[in-house]
């Protein structure tokens, strides 16, 4: 399971506070907890984590200049140093993966956008000798990311995507029938046939609703490139 997925358990451990008295987890807690295990995130997962952290940082900066910031925004601002540290760690992890890029079709544009953003920042300080070296290194990484062979998604991602295609095909079949039945323009031969159809409709609907989250979670997990290559032989 991707570390970005936060699990909520309905059972309270012995000695825990009742939910009404337990301190409320803030957005900063959730985001910072979700990026604690960066080694398990794919480049896609790191890009999503960076986006969450940067949105959190934007809220912290706005809270610092606001006359009357919301309590949650003020709490986020109080943890700005932690957020900045998380941002730096994620960027380092992304840079490490781009030293020997193995990018999927989804990840390549994310890598290009990330590198371009870093290049833009360094070019604003182009008179700095260290910045010039950084620009040269980033431009080389950009060429490498653009030229590297595209790698396939993980087997788990491909399986989920195939399931989504099947569900979408089934939805195109059952949804119009359901709408007609709701409008009184379709009749079933028996109650058994009706109940079977309703179960099929609900199963398809629920599976489609859950599929996006499952796909996102699978995309965020780092691939074992060696194992993936072996499975394709």
mmCIF file of C-alpha atoms in Angstrom:
data_model
loop_
_atom_site.group_PDB
_atom_site.id
_atom_site.type_symbol
_atom_site.label_atom_id
_atom_site.label_comp_id
_atom_site.label_asym_id
_atom_site.label_seq_id
_atom_site.Cartn_x
_atom_site.Cartn_y
_atom_site.Cartn_z
ATOM 1 C CA UNK A 1 0.000 0.000 0.000
ATOM 2 C CA UNK A 2 1.356 3.412 -0.878
ATOM 3 C CA UNK A 3 2.538 5.424 2.130
ATOM 4 C CA UNK A 4 0.446 8.347 0.923
ATOM 5 C CA UNK A 5 -2.693 6.362 1.777
ATOM 6 C CA UNK A 6 -3.691 7.189 5.348
ATOM 7 C CA UNK A 7 -5.544 4.371 7.062
ATOM 8 C CA UNK A 8 -8.362 5.109 9.512
ATOM 9 C CA UNK A 9 -9.220 2.345 11.972
ATOM 10 C CA UNK A 10 -12.683 2.221 13.444
ATOM 11 C CA UNK A 11 -11.515 0.359 16.544
ATOM 12 C CA UNK A 12 -9.964 2.367 19.372
ATOM 13 C CA UNK A 13 -6.945 0.772 21.084
ATOM 14 C CA UNK A 14 -7.216 0.221 24.822
ATOM 15 C CA UNK A 15 -6.658 3.405 26.769
ATOM 16 C CA UNK A 16 -7.199 5.719 23.799
ATOM 17 C CA UNK A 17 -9.227 8.879 24.135
ATOM 18 C CA UNK A 18 -12.826 8.889 22.893
ATOM 19 C CA UNK A 19 -13.047 10.528 19.472
ATOM 20 C CA UNK A 20 -14.741 13.621 20.947
ATOM 21 C CA UNK A 21 -11.768 14.223 23.263
ATOM 22 C CA UNK A 22 -8.957 13.139 20.944
ATOM 23 C CA UNK A 23 -6.937 16.043 19.478
ATOM 24 C CA UNK A 24 -8.004 16.734 15.884
ATOM 25 C CA UNK A 25 -5.384 15.875 13.297
ATOM 26 C CA UNK A 26 -4.576 18.886 11.159
ATOM 27 C CA UNK A 27 -3.781 18.978 7.466
ATOM 28 C CA UNK A 28 -0.086 19.486 8.204
ATOM 29 C CA UNK A 29 -0.011 16.267 10.252
ATOM 30 C CA UNK A 30 -1.597 14.283 7.437
ATOM 31 C CA UNK A 31 0.609 15.659 4.665
ATOM 32 C CA UNK A 32 3.877 15.410 6.606
ATOM 33 C CA UNK A 33 3.046 11.881 7.724
ATOM 34 C CA UNK A 34 2.305 10.861 4.147
ATOM 35 C CA UNK A 35 5.856 11.750 2.989
ATOM 36 C CA UNK A 36 7.824 10.022 5.726
ATOM 37 C CA UNK A 37 8.822 7.006 3.589
ATOM 38 C CA UNK A 38 9.964 8.538 0.318
ATOM 39 C CA UNK A 39 11.954 5.456 -0.724
ATOM 40 C CA UNK A 40 8.676 3.665 -1.409
ATOM 41 C CA UNK A 41 7.326 6.330 -3.748
ATOM 42 C CA UNK A 42 7.627 6.273 -7.530
ATOM 43 C CA UNK A 43 8.536 9.459 -9.389
ATOM 44 C CA UNK A 44 4.800 9.959 -9.923
ATOM 45 C CA UNK A 45 4.212 9.504 -6.184
ATOM 46 C CA UNK A 46 6.988 11.971 -5.336
ATOM 47 C CA UNK A 47 5.513 14.546 -7.732
ATOM 48 C CA UNK A 48 2.112 14.215 -6.043
ATOM 49 C CA UNK A 49 3.728 14.486 -2.605
ATOM 50 C CA UNK A 50 5.628 17.607 -3.679
ATOM 51 C CA UNK A 51 2.391 19.170 -4.881
ATOM 52 C CA UNK A 52 0.695 18.530 -1.528
ATOM 53 C CA UNK A 53 3.632 19.940 0.419
ATOM 54 C CA UNK A 54 3.893 23.019 -1.777
ATOM 55 C CA UNK A 55 0.183 23.759 -1.397
ATOM 56 C CA UNK A 56 0.670 23.463 2.350
ATOM 57 C CA UNK A 57 3.616 25.868 2.176
ATOM 58 C CA UNK A 58 1.536 28.377 0.220
ATOM 59 C CA UNK A 59 -1.062 28.313 2.995
ATOM 60 C CA UNK A 60 1.659 28.840 5.590
ATOM 61 C CA UNK A 61 3.022 31.870 3.721
ATOM 62 C CA UNK A 62 -0.450 33.367 3.316
ATOM 63 C CA UNK A 63 -1.157 32.850 7.015
ATOM 64 C CA UNK A 64 2.028 34.743 7.926
ATOM 65 C CA UNK A 65 0.836 37.842 6.069
ATOM 66 C CA UNK A 66 -2.859 37.617 6.932
ATOM 67 C CA UNK A 67 -4.277 39.932 9.583
ATOM 68 C CA UNK A 68 -6.534 37.241 11.012
ATOM 69 C CA UNK A 69 -5.552 33.810 9.661
ATOM 70 C CA UNK A 70 -7.781 30.815 10.266
ATOM 71 C CA UNK A 71 -6.692 28.629 13.204
ATOM 72 C CA UNK A 72 -5.743 25.748 10.887
ATOM 73 C CA UNK A 73 -3.706 28.046 8.643
ATOM 74 C CA UNK A 74 -1.951 29.478 11.698
ATOM 75 C CA UNK A 75 -1.143 25.926 12.841
ATOM 76 C CA UNK A 76 0.309 25.196 9.391
ATOM 77 C CA UNK A 77 2.428 28.356 9.546
ATOM 78 C CA UNK A 78 3.809 27.259 12.910
ATOM 79 C CA UNK A 79 5.217 24.180 11.166
ATOM 80 C CA UNK A 80 6.681 25.979 8.162
ATOM 81 C CA UNK A 81 10.218 24.779 8.870
ATOM 82 C CA UNK A 82 9.044 21.152 8.887
ATOM 83 C CA UNK A 83 7.196 21.753 5.637
ATOM 84 C CA UNK A 84 10.266 23.336 4.023
ATOM 85 C CA UNK A 85 12.374 20.384 5.160
ATOM 86 C CA UNK A 86 9.855 17.928 3.666
ATOM 87 C CA UNK A 87 9.879 19.906 0.409
ATOM 88 C CA UNK A 88 13.691 19.720 0.238
ATOM 89 C CA UNK A 89 13.699 15.977 0.972
ATOM 90 C CA UNK A 90 11.163 15.278 -1.769
ATOM 91 C CA UNK A 91 13.117 17.336 -4.311
ATOM 92 C CA UNK A 92 16.310 15.474 -3.434
ATOM 93 C CA UNK A 93 14.503 12.140 -3.859
ATOM 94 C CA UNK A 94 13.181 13.248 -7.251
ATOM 95 C CA UNK A 95 16.649 14.381 -8.310
ATOM 96 C CA UNK A 96 18.122 11.029 -7.286
ATOM 97 C CA UNK A 97 15.626 9.133 -9.466
ATOM 98 C CA UNK A 98 16.401 11.442 -12.399
ATOM 99 C CA UNK A 99 20.122 10.628 -12.265
ATOM 100 C CA UNK A 100 19.235 7.327 -13.961
ATOM 101 C CA UNK A 101 15.697 7.990 -15.236
ATOM 102 C CA UNK A 102 13.262 5.128 -15.735
ATOM 103 C CA UNK A 103 10.095 7.064 -16.492
ATOM 104 C CA UNK A 104 6.657 6.002 -17.634
ATOM 105 C CA UNK A 105 4.545 7.946 -20.114
ATOM 106 C CA UNK A 106 2.814 9.630 -17.159
ATOM 107 C CA UNK A 107 6.070 10.470 -15.401
ATOM 108 C CA UNK A 108 8.086 12.004 -18.237
ATOM 109 C CA UNK A 109 6.119 15.301 -18.414
ATOM 110 C CA UNK A 110 6.186 15.498 -14.602
ATOM 111 C CA UNK A 111 9.970 15.124 -14.689
ATOM 112 C CA UNK A 112 10.304 17.775 -17.394
ATOM 113 C CA UNK A 113 8.103 20.211 -15.453
ATOM 114 C CA UNK A 114 10.083 19.590 -12.257
ATOM 115 C CA UNK A 115 13.446 20.135 -13.941
ATOM 116 C CA UNK A 116 12.205 23.204 -15.815
ATOM 117 C CA UNK A 117 11.003 24.750 -12.555
ATOM 118 C CA UNK A 118 14.434 24.230 -10.981
ATOM 119 C CA UNK A 119 16.142 25.623 -14.079
ATOM 120 C CA UNK A 120 13.976 28.745 -14.021
ATOM 121 C CA UNK A 121 14.897 29.395 -10.395
ATOM 122 C CA UNK A 122 18.617 28.969 -11.027
ATOM 123 C CA UNK A 123 18.598 31.100 -14.168
ATOM 124 C CA UNK A 124 17.251 34.002 -12.138
ATOM 125 C CA UNK A 125 20.628 33.914 -10.362
ATOM 126 C CA UNK A 126 22.706 33.387 -13.515
ATOM 127 C CA UNK A 127 25.553 35.614 -12.327
ATOM 128 C CA UNK A 128 26.292 33.157 -9.530
ATOM 129 C CA UNK A 129 29.091 30.707 -10.470
ATOM 130 C CA UNK A 130 27.489 27.897 -8.468
ATOM 131 C CA UNK A 131 24.169 28.563 -10.205
ATOM 132 C CA UNK A 132 25.887 28.207 -13.594
ATOM 133 C CA UNK A 133 27.142 24.749 -12.633
ATOM 134 C CA UNK A 134 23.692 23.826 -11.379
ATOM 135 C CA UNK A 135 22.122 24.998 -14.640
ATOM 136 C CA UNK A 136 24.542 22.871 -16.637
ATOM 137 C CA UNK A 137 23.764 19.807 -14.519
ATOM 138 C CA UNK A 138 19.989 20.322 -14.718
ATOM 139 C CA UNK A 139 20.106 20.798 -18.493
ATOM 140 C CA UNK A 140 21.988 17.503 -18.781
ATOM 141 C CA UNK A 141 19.378 15.815 -16.591
ATOM 142 C CA UNK A 142 16.619 17.290 -18.771
ATOM 143 C CA UNK A 143 18.198 15.823 -21.926
ATOM 144 C CA UNK A 144 18.613 12.496 -20.190
ATOM 145 C CA UNK A 145 14.987 12.454 -19.005
ATOM 146 C CA UNK A 146 13.750 13.325 -22.493
ATOM 147 C CA UNK A 147 15.938 10.758 -24.259
ATOM 148 C CA UNK A 148 15.570 7.836 -21.836
ATOM 149 C CA UNK A 149 13.442 4.930 -23.135
ATOM 150 C CA UNK A 150 9.902 4.959 -21.780
ATOM 151 C CA UNK A 151 9.219 2.173 -19.287
ATOM 152 C CA UNK A 152 5.840 0.465 -18.846
ATOM 153 C CA UNK A 153 3.671 0.944 -15.804
ATOM 154 C CA UNK A 154 3.860 -1.674 -13.062
ATOM 155 C CA UNK A 155 1.877 -4.874 -13.420
ATOM 156 C CA UNK A 156 -0.466 -3.695 -10.661
ATOM 157 C CA UNK A 157 -1.200 -0.437 -12.493
ATOM 158 C CA UNK A 158 -1.794 -2.261 -15.782
ATOM 159 C CA UNK A 159 -4.165 -4.695 -14.059
ATOM 160 C CA UNK A 160 -6.174 -1.868 -12.503
ATOM 161 C CA UNK A 161 -6.303 0.030 -15.795
ATOM 162 C CA UNK A 162 -7.607 -3.097 -17.557
ATOM 163 C CA UNK A 163 -10.237 -3.483 -14.850
ATOM 164 C CA UNK A 164 -11.267 0.168 -15.291
ATOM 165 C CA UNK A 165 -11.700 -0.359 -19.044
ATOM 166 C CA UNK A 166 -13.906 -3.389 -18.381
ATOM 167 C CA UNK A 167 -15.945 -1.499 -15.798
ATOM 168 C CA UNK A 168 -16.427 1.438 -18.149
ATOM 169 C CA UNK A 169 -17.607 -0.902 -20.901
ATOM 170 C CA UNK A 170 -20.060 -2.559 -18.508
ATOM 171 C CA UNK A 171 -21.244 0.851 -17.259
ATOM 172 C CA UNK A 172 -22.101 1.902 -20.802
ATOM 173 C CA UNK A 173 -24.309 -1.166 -20.956
ATOM 174 C CA UNK A 174 -26.060 -1.039 -17.576
ATOM 175 C CA UNK A 175 -26.366 2.699 -16.982
ATOM 176 C CA UNK A 176 -28.809 3.434 -19.853
ATOM 177 C CA UNK A 177 -30.970 0.466 -18.856
ATOM 178 C CA UNK A 178 -31.018 1.664 -15.250
ATOM 179 C CA UNK A 179 -31.992 5.194 -16.309
ATOM 180 C CA UNK A 180 -34.819 3.850 -18.480
ATOM 181 C CA UNK A 181 -36.037 1.627 -15.638
ATOM 182 C CA UNK A 182 -35.998 4.594 -13.258
ATOM 183 C CA UNK A 183 -38.027 6.592 -15.763
ATOM 184 C CA UNK A 184 -40.535 3.735 -16.179
ATOM 185 C CA UNK A 185 -39.487 3.018 -19.756
ATOM 186 C CA UNK A 186 -37.944 -0.416 -19.174
ATOM 187 C CA UNK A 187 -39.498 -3.520 -17.676
ATOM 188 C CA UNK A 188 -37.881 -6.713 -16.416
ATOM 189 C CA UNK A 189 -39.443 -10.140 -16.976
ATOM 190 C CA UNK A 190 -39.396 -10.993 -13.282
ATOM 191 C CA UNK A 191 -38.461 -9.637 -9.880
ATOM 192 C CA UNK A 192 -35.475 -12.007 -9.835
ATOM 193 C CA UNK A 193 -34.210 -10.491 -13.075
ATOM 194 C CA UNK A 194 -34.719 -6.993 -11.641
ATOM 195 C CA UNK A 195 -32.850 -7.778 -8.429
ATOM 196 C CA UNK A 196 -29.985 -9.406 -10.348
ATOM 197 C CA UNK A 197 -29.711 -6.336 -12.567
ATOM 198 C CA UNK A 198 -29.751 -3.962 -9.593
ATOM 199 C CA UNK A 199 -26.949 -5.950 -7.935
ATOM 200 C CA UNK A 200 -24.947 -5.826 -11.150
ATOM 201 C CA UNK A 201 -25.535 -2.084 -11.471
ATOM 202 C CA UNK A 202 -24.539 -1.357 -7.854
ATOM 203 C CA UNK A 203 -21.458 -3.595 -8.042
ATOM 204 C CA UNK A 204 -20.315 -1.808 -11.193
ATOM 205 C CA UNK A 205 -21.011 1.642 -9.753
ATOM 206 C CA UNK A 206 -19.132 0.935 -6.522
ATOM 207 C CA UNK A 207 -16.186 -0.620 -8.344
ATOM 208 C CA UNK A 208 -15.933 2.395 -10.666
ATOM 209 C CA UNK A 209 -16.106 4.791 -7.716
ATOM 210 C CA UNK A 210 -13.267 2.935 -5.976
ATOM 211 C CA UNK A 211 -11.101 2.423 -9.059
ATOM 212 C CA UNK A 212 -9.631 5.943 -9.266
ATOM 213 C CA UNK A 213 -8.307 5.752 -5.706
ATOM 214 C CA UNK A 214 -6.860 2.275 -6.297
ATOM 215 C CA UNK A 215 -5.143 3.449 -9.467
ATOM 216 C CA UNK A 216 -3.700 6.541 -7.794
ATOM 217 C CA UNK A 217 -2.380 4.432 -4.936
ATOM 218 C CA UNK A 218 -0.755 1.932 -7.320
ATOM 219 C CA UNK A 219 0.804 4.716 -9.399
ATOM 220 C CA UNK A 220 2.453 6.169 -6.294
ATOM 221 C CA UNK A 221 4.251 2.940 -5.359
ATOM 222 C CA UNK A 222 7.831 2.667 -6.611
ATOM 223 C CA UNK A 223 8.300 -0.023 -9.226
ATOM 224 C CA UNK A 224 10.836 -2.813 -8.883
ATOM 225 C CA UNK A 225 12.297 -2.298 -12.337
ATOM 226 C CA UNK A 226 14.361 -5.511 -12.251
ATOM 227 C CA UNK A 227 11.360 -7.613 -11.265
ATOM 228 C CA UNK A 228 9.169 -5.910 -13.858
ATOM 229 C CA UNK A 229 11.739 -6.561 -16.580
ATOM 230 C CA UNK A 230 12.045 -10.223 -15.549
ATOM 231 C CA UNK A 231 8.248 -10.670 -15.667
ATOM 232 C CA UNK A 232 8.200 -9.448 -19.294
ATOM 233 C CA UNK A 233 10.754 -12.007 -20.516
#
